Amino acid sequence: MTTRSPSRTLLRAAIAAALVVAASAADARTFRSAEVHAKDFPTNRAVMFMSDELSKATGGKDSIKIFGDSALGSEKDTVEQVKIGALDMVRVSSASFHGIVPESVIPSLPFLFRDIEHFRKTMYGPQGEKILAAFDKAGFVGLALYESGARSVYAKKPVRTLADMKGLKIRVQPSDLMVGLVSAMGASPTPMPFAEVYTGLKTGLLDAAENNYPSYDEAKHFESAPVFSETMHVMTPEVLVFSKKVWDTLSKDEQAAIRKAARDSVPYYVKLWEPKEKDAKAAVIKGGAKIVPASEIDRKAFVEVERPVWDKFATTPELKALVQEIVNAK
Ligand code: GTR
């Protein structure tokens, strides 16, 4: 007489269940993305939104996991990982691509944009599309640009004139353009990753840095560099890129779903960014920072010394034409 052992039935059921999980796990993809900011920062939240949209569009198959707070390294490190396909995606400042994608330099030309409207019209329009498309030949898929406000100088002392910049040891993003930009102001640039700036300022290795209000607040740079002078010298966009190596393994439908989710994250991001800038400004003032308003900056003199920087970095006829297109956009 053979009796079916209950433990064998259970085992079968368990194996069957495991196979179902394995099958869907093989199909499902969780793309890994890197980020230097903390979880609630607008760039991070925009990619979380993108992940939800992507998941909806693929019936729960694809999603994105973000490694924030520079957990996977500096922006330069993570861009290299994306290049070789060790990492699927990254959200960085487009300054991290200055040495890799020549077109990415253009929106970082000092004093290029007249205001945020001019930035939006061009960077969320045809010129932004051109810049994103240019990532392709460098082995990346450019998915979206996001505004990042204007970057300004902060130090222990106010900066109103070029004389105030003279000899200032100032941290810049690792980019030749950023080195050229602050050198033209008479300061002494030190390129270093974002995560190291807090200690650099604290120990006195640096006198100053430059960034927007939300980063100044988040990274607590105001503790050691409590005077924020609204020089507003550059409006470098953030960029979201996918690894071309990984991209080429995806189906056309998946690629389209990723592109759409990234695109749809832009208006979502802008809605978060606007109040974030205001809240961050209020928070740093509360934390003891002093603001030198834009009206007190000798902007004309700053603009003048930066003109040669445009010629130095917009070198080819194509790049010059892109600059003209942006300048002419009304
Ligand atoms: C921020 C930007 C970061 C990072 C940082 C920096 O504004 O969001 O991606 O580039 O600046 O200065 O390193």
Short mmCIF file of N, CA, C and O in Angstrom, two decimals, residues 98-170:
data_model
loop_
_atom_site.label_atom_id
_atom_site.label_comp_id
_atom_site.label_asym_id
_atom_site.label_seq_id
_atom_site.Cartn_x
_atom_site.Cartn_y
_atom_site.Cartn_z
N HIS A 98 31.44 66.82 -18.55
CA HIS A 98 32.12 67.85 -19.35
C HIS A 98 33.30 67.28 -20.15
O HIS A 98 33.52 67.69 -21.28
N GLY A 99 34.04 66.36 -19.54
CA GLY A 99 35.21 65.82 -20.23
C GLY A 99 34.87 64.66 -21.17
O GLY A 99 35.75 64.12 -21.84
N ILE A 100 33.60 64.26 -21.20
CA ILE A 100 33.21 63.05 -21.95
C ILE A 100 32.29 63.39 -23.12
O ILE A 100 32.39 62.81 -24.19
N VAL A 101 31.37 64.32 -22.89
CA VAL A 101 30.40 64.72 -23.92
C VAL A 101 30.56 66.22 -24.15
O VAL A 101 30.10 67.02 -23.32
N PRO A 102 31.21 66.64 -25.24
CA PRO A 102 31.49 68.08 -25.43
C PRO A 102 30.25 68.95 -25.35
O PRO A 102 30.29 70.05 -24.79
N GLU A 103 29.11 68.46 -25.86
CA GLU A 103 27.86 69.26 -25.84
C GLU A 103 27.40 69.54 -24.41
O GLU A 103 26.69 70.52 -24.18
N SER A 104 27.79 68.68 -23.45
CA SER A 104 27.32 68.88 -22.07
C SER A 104 27.94 70.13 -21.44
O SER A 104 27.46 70.61 -20.42
N VAL A 105 29.00 70.62 -22.04
CA VAL A 105 29.67 71.82 -21.51
C VAL A 105 28.82 73.07 -21.74
O VAL A 105 28.83 74.01 -20.94
N ILE A 106 28.06 73.05 -22.83
CA ILE A 106 27.38 74.29 -23.27
C ILE A 106 26.46 74.90 -22.20
O ILE A 106 26.59 76.09 -21.90
N PRO A 107 25.55 74.13 -21.58
CA PRO A 107 24.69 74.79 -20.57
C PRO A 107 25.44 75.22 -19.31
O PRO A 107 24.85 75.89 -18.45
N SER A 108 26.71 74.85 -19.19
CA SER A 108 27.51 75.32 -18.05
C SER A 108 28.33 76.56 -18.39
O SER A 108 29.15 77.00 -17.57
N LEU A 109 28.15 77.11 -19.58
CA LEU A 109 28.89 78.35 -19.88
C LEU A 109 28.38 79.43 -18.92
O LEU A 109 27.16 79.58 -18.73
N PRO A 110 29.32 80.15 -18.30
CA PRO A 110 28.91 81.13 -17.27
C PRO A 110 27.98 82.21 -17.82
O PRO A 110 28.23 82.74 -18.91
N PHE A 111 26.96 82.50 -17.07
CA PHE A 111 25.99 83.56 -17.40
C PHE A 111 25.34 83.35 -18.77
O PHE A 111 25.04 84.30 -19.48
N LEU A 112 25.15 82.09 -19.16
CA LEU A 112 24.54 81.80 -20.47
C LEU A 112 23.03 82.09 -20.47
O LEU A 112 22.50 82.71 -21.38
N PHE A 113 22.37 81.64 -19.41
CA PHE A 113 20.90 81.78 -19.38
C PHE A 113 20.52 83.11 -18.74
O PHE A 113 21.08 83.52 -17.73
N ARG A 114 19.54 83.76 -19.34
CA ARG A 114 19.09 85.05 -18.79
C ARG A 114 18.33 84.84 -17.49
O ARG A 114 18.43 85.63 -16.56
N ASP A 115 17.59 83.77 -17.42
CA ASP A 115 16.80 83.46 -16.21
C ASP A 115 16.31 82.02 -16.33
O ASP A 115 16.59 81.35 -17.32
N ILE A 116 15.52 81.59 -15.36
CA ILE A 116 15.06 80.20 -15.33
C ILE A 116 14.12 79.91 -16.52
O ILE A 116 14.10 78.80 -17.06
N GLU A 117 13.36 80.91 -16.95
CA GLU A 117 12.46 80.70 -18.10
C GLU A 117 13.27 80.38 -19.36
O GLU A 117 12.90 79.51 -20.15
N HIS A 118 14.36 81.12 -19.53
CA HIS A 118 15.23 80.90 -20.68
C HIS A 118 15.84 79.48 -20.61
O HIS A 118 15.90 78.76 -21.60
N PHE A 119 16.23 79.09 -19.41
CA PHE A 119 16.76 77.74 -19.21
C PHE A 119 15.72 76.70 -19.61
O PHE A 119 15.99 75.77 -20.37
N ARG A 120 14.49 76.86 -19.10
CA ARG A 120 13.44 75.85 -19.34
C ARG A 120 13.10 75.75 -20.82
O ARG A 120 12.93 74.67 -21.36
N LYS A 121 12.98 76.91 -21.43
CA LYS A 121 12.60 76.96 -22.86
C LYS A 121 13.60 76.16 -23.70
O LYS A 121 13.22 75.46 -24.63
N THR A 122 14.85 76.27 -23.38
CA THR A 122 15.89 75.64 -24.21
C THR A 122 16.23 74.22 -23.72
O THR A 122 16.28 73.29 -24.51
N MET A 123 16.43 74.07 -22.42
CA MET A 123 16.88 72.77 -21.91
C MET A 123 15.77 71.73 -21.87
O MET A 123 16.02 70.54 -21.95
N TYR A 124 14.51 72.17 -21.75
CA TYR A 124 13.39 71.22 -21.87
C TYR A 124 12.83 71.29 -23.30
O TYR A 124 11.73 70.85 -23.57
N GLY A 125 13.58 71.88 -24.19
CA GLY A 125 13.17 72.04 -25.59
C GLY A 125 14.21 71.45 -26.53
O GLY A 125 14.99 70.57 -26.14
N PRO A 126 14.27 71.97 -27.76
CA PRO A 126 15.12 71.35 -28.79
C PRO A 126 16.61 71.32 -28.46
O PRO A 126 17.30 70.36 -28.80
N GLN A 127 17.12 72.35 -27.78
CA GLN A 127 18.56 72.37 -27.49
C GLN A 127 18.90 71.32 -26.43
O GLN A 127 19.95 70.68 -26.51
N GLY A 128 18.00 71.14 -25.47
CA GLY A 128 18.19 70.08 -24.47
C GLY A 128 18.20 68.71 -25.15
O GLY A 128 19.00 67.84 -24.80
N GLU A 129 17.31 68.54 -26.12
CA GLU A 129 17.24 67.26 -26.85
C GLU A 129 18.56 66.99 -27.57
O GLU A 129 19.06 65.86 -27.57
N LYS A 130 19.12 68.03 -28.16
CA LYS A 130 20.41 67.86 -28.86
C LYS A 130 21.49 67.41 -27.89
O LYS A 130 22.32 66.55 -28.21
N ILE A 131 21.49 68.03 -26.73
CA ILE A 131 22.52 67.70 -25.73
C ILE A 131 22.34 66.25 -25.27
O ILE A 131 23.31 65.48 -25.23
N LEU A 132 21.11 65.85 -24.99
CA LEU A 132 20.87 64.47 -24.55
C LEU A 132 21.27 63.47 -25.64
O LEU A 132 21.87 62.43 -25.35
N ALA A 133 20.97 63.80 -26.89
CA ALA A 133 21.28 62.88 -28.00
C ALA A 133 22.80 62.70 -28.13
O ALA A 133 23.27 61.64 -28.55
N ALA A 134 23.56 63.72 -27.74
CA ALA A 134 25.02 63.66 -27.89
C ALA A 134 25.68 62.66 -26.93
O ALA A 134 26.83 62.28 -27.12
N PHE A 135 24.93 62.22 -25.91
CA PHE A 135 25.51 61.25 -24.97
C PHE A 135 25.74 59.90 -25.65
O PHE A 135 26.58 59.11 -25.23
N ASP A 136 24.97 59.66 -26.69
CA ASP A 136 25.01 58.37 -27.37
C ASP A 136 26.41 57.99 -27.86
O ASP A 136 26.87 56.87 -27.60
N LYS A 137 27.08 58.92 -28.52
CA LYS A 137 28.38 58.53 -29.08
C LYS A 137 29.44 58.30 -28.01
O LYS A 137 30.50 57.75 -28.29
N ALA A 138 29.16 58.71 -26.79
CA ALA A 138 30.11 58.45 -25.70
C ALA A 138 29.77 57.17 -24.94
O ALA A 138 30.42 56.83 -23.95
N GLY A 139 28.72 56.45 -25.40
CA GLY A 139 28.38 55.18 -24.75
C GLY A 139 27.35 55.31 -23.64
O GLY A 139 27.30 54.48 -22.73
N PHE A 140 26.53 56.36 -23.74
CA PHE A 140 25.50 56.58 -22.72
C PHE A 140 24.18 56.91 -23.42
O PHE A 140 24.19 57.39 -24.55
N VAL A 141 23.08 56.67 -22.71
CA VAL A 141 21.79 57.09 -23.24
C VAL A 141 21.31 58.25 -22.36
O VAL A 141 21.05 58.05 -21.16
N GLY A 142 21.24 59.43 -22.94
CA GLY A 142 20.79 60.61 -22.17
C GLY A 142 19.28 60.58 -22.06
O GLY A 142 18.58 60.59 -23.08
N LEU A 143 18.76 60.51 -20.84
CA LEU A 143 17.31 60.35 -20.66
C LEU A 143 16.59 61.65 -20.31
O LEU A 143 15.48 61.88 -20.76
N ALA A 144 17.19 62.47 -19.46
CA ALA A 144 16.50 63.70 -19.04
C ALA A 144 17.48 64.70 -18.46
O ALA A 144 18.51 64.33 -17.89
N LEU A 145 17.13 65.97 -18.64
CA LEU A 145 17.84 67.06 -17.96
C LEU A 145 16.86 67.64 -16.93
O LEU A 145 15.66 67.68 -17.19
N TYR A 146 17.41 68.04 -15.80
CA TYR A 146 16.59 68.69 -14.77
C TYR A 146 17.27 70.01 -14.39
O TYR A 146 18.51 70.05 -14.28
N GLU A 147 16.49 71.04 -14.11
CA GLU A 147 17.09 72.30 -13.67
C GLU A 147 17.70 72.13 -12.28
O GLU A 147 17.33 71.23 -11.51
N SER A 148 18.64 73.01 -11.97
CA SER A 148 19.31 72.94 -10.67
C SER A 148 19.51 74.35 -10.12
O SER A 148 20.40 74.60 -9.31
N GLY A 149 18.68 75.27 -10.60
CA GLY A 149 18.80 76.66 -10.16
C GLY A 149 20.12 77.25 -10.61
O GLY A 149 20.73 76.79 -11.57
N ALA A 150 20.57 78.27 -9.89
CA ALA A 150 21.85 78.90 -10.22
C ALA A 150 22.85 78.58 -9.12
O ALA A 150 22.48 78.48 -7.95
N ARG A 151 24.09 78.40 -9.51
CA ARG A 151 25.15 78.16 -8.51
C ARG A 151 25.76 79.51 -8.13
O ARG A 151 25.98 80.37 -8.99
N SER A 152 26.05 79.67 -6.84
CA SER A 152 26.64 80.90 -6.32
C SER A 152 27.79 80.56 -5.39
O SER A 152 27.91 79.42 -4.93
N VAL A 153 28.62 81.55 -5.12
CA VAL A 153 29.81 81.34 -4.28
C VAL A 153 29.48 81.51 -2.80
O VAL A 153 28.75 82.43 -2.43
N TYR A 154 29.99 80.61 -1.96
CA TYR A 154 29.87 80.81 -0.51
C TYR A 154 31.22 80.64 0.17
O TYR A 154 32.03 79.81 -0.24
N ALA A 155 31.44 81.49 1.17
CA ALA A 155 32.74 81.55 1.84
C ALA A 155 32.52 82.05 3.26
O ALA A 155 31.39 82.18 3.72
N LYS A 156 33.63 82.36 3.93
CA LYS A 156 33.51 82.95 5.27
C LYS A 156 33.19 84.44 5.16
O LYS A 156 32.75 85.06 6.11
N LYS A 157 33.53 85.01 4.00
CA LYS A 157 33.34 86.46 3.81
C LYS A 157 32.45 86.72 2.59
O LYS A 157 32.31 85.84 1.72
N PRO A 158 31.90 87.92 2.50
CA PRO A 158 31.06 88.22 1.33
C PRO A 158 31.88 88.33 0.05
O PRO A 158 33.06 88.71 0.10
N VAL A 159 31.26 88.01 -1.07
CA VAL A 159 31.89 88.21 -2.38
C VAL A 159 30.96 89.11 -3.19
O VAL A 159 29.86 88.71 -3.55
N ARG A 160 31.42 90.33 -3.42
CA ARG A 160 30.61 91.26 -4.21
C ARG A 160 31.30 91.64 -5.52
O ARG A 160 30.66 91.94 -6.51
N THR A 161 32.65 91.63 -5.46
CA THR A 161 33.43 92.09 -6.62
C THR A 161 34.48 91.04 -6.96
O THR A 161 34.74 90.11 -6.19
N LEU A 162 35.14 91.23 -8.09
CA LEU A 162 36.22 90.32 -8.48
C LEU A 162 37.36 90.37 -7.46
O LEU A 162 38.01 89.36 -7.20
N ALA A 163 37.57 91.53 -6.88
CA ALA A 163 38.63 91.65 -5.87
C ALA A 163 38.37 90.70 -4.70
O ALA A 163 39.31 90.14 -4.11
N ASP A 164 37.10 90.50 -4.36
CA ASP A 164 36.76 89.58 -3.25
C ASP A 164 37.06 88.12 -3.60
O ASP A 164 37.17 87.27 -2.71
N MET A 165 37.15 87.81 -4.88
CA MET A 165 37.41 86.43 -5.32
C MET A 165 38.92 86.13 -5.36
O MET A 165 39.33 84.98 -5.39
N LYS A 166 39.70 87.17 -5.39
CA LYS A 166 41.15 87.04 -5.60
C LYS A 166 41.77 86.05 -4.61
O LYS A 166 41.68 86.22 -3.39
N GLY A 167 42.39 85.00 -5.15
CA GLY A 167 43.14 84.06 -4.33
C GLY A 167 42.31 83.11 -3.47
O GLY A 167 42.88 82.29 -2.74
N LEU A 168 40.99 83.23 -3.57
CA LEU A 168 40.12 82.36 -2.75
C LEU A 168 40.32 80.90 -3.16
O LEU A 168 40.19 80.56 -4.33
N LYS A 169 40.60 80.04 -2.17
CA LYS A 169 40.73 78.61 -2.47
C LYS A 169 39.33 78.03 -2.52
O LYS A 169 38.68 77.84 -1.49
N ILE A 170 38.88 77.79 -3.73
CA ILE A 170 37.47 77.41 -3.88
C ILE A 170 37.32 76.03 -4.51
O ILE A 170 37.97 75.71 -5.49
#
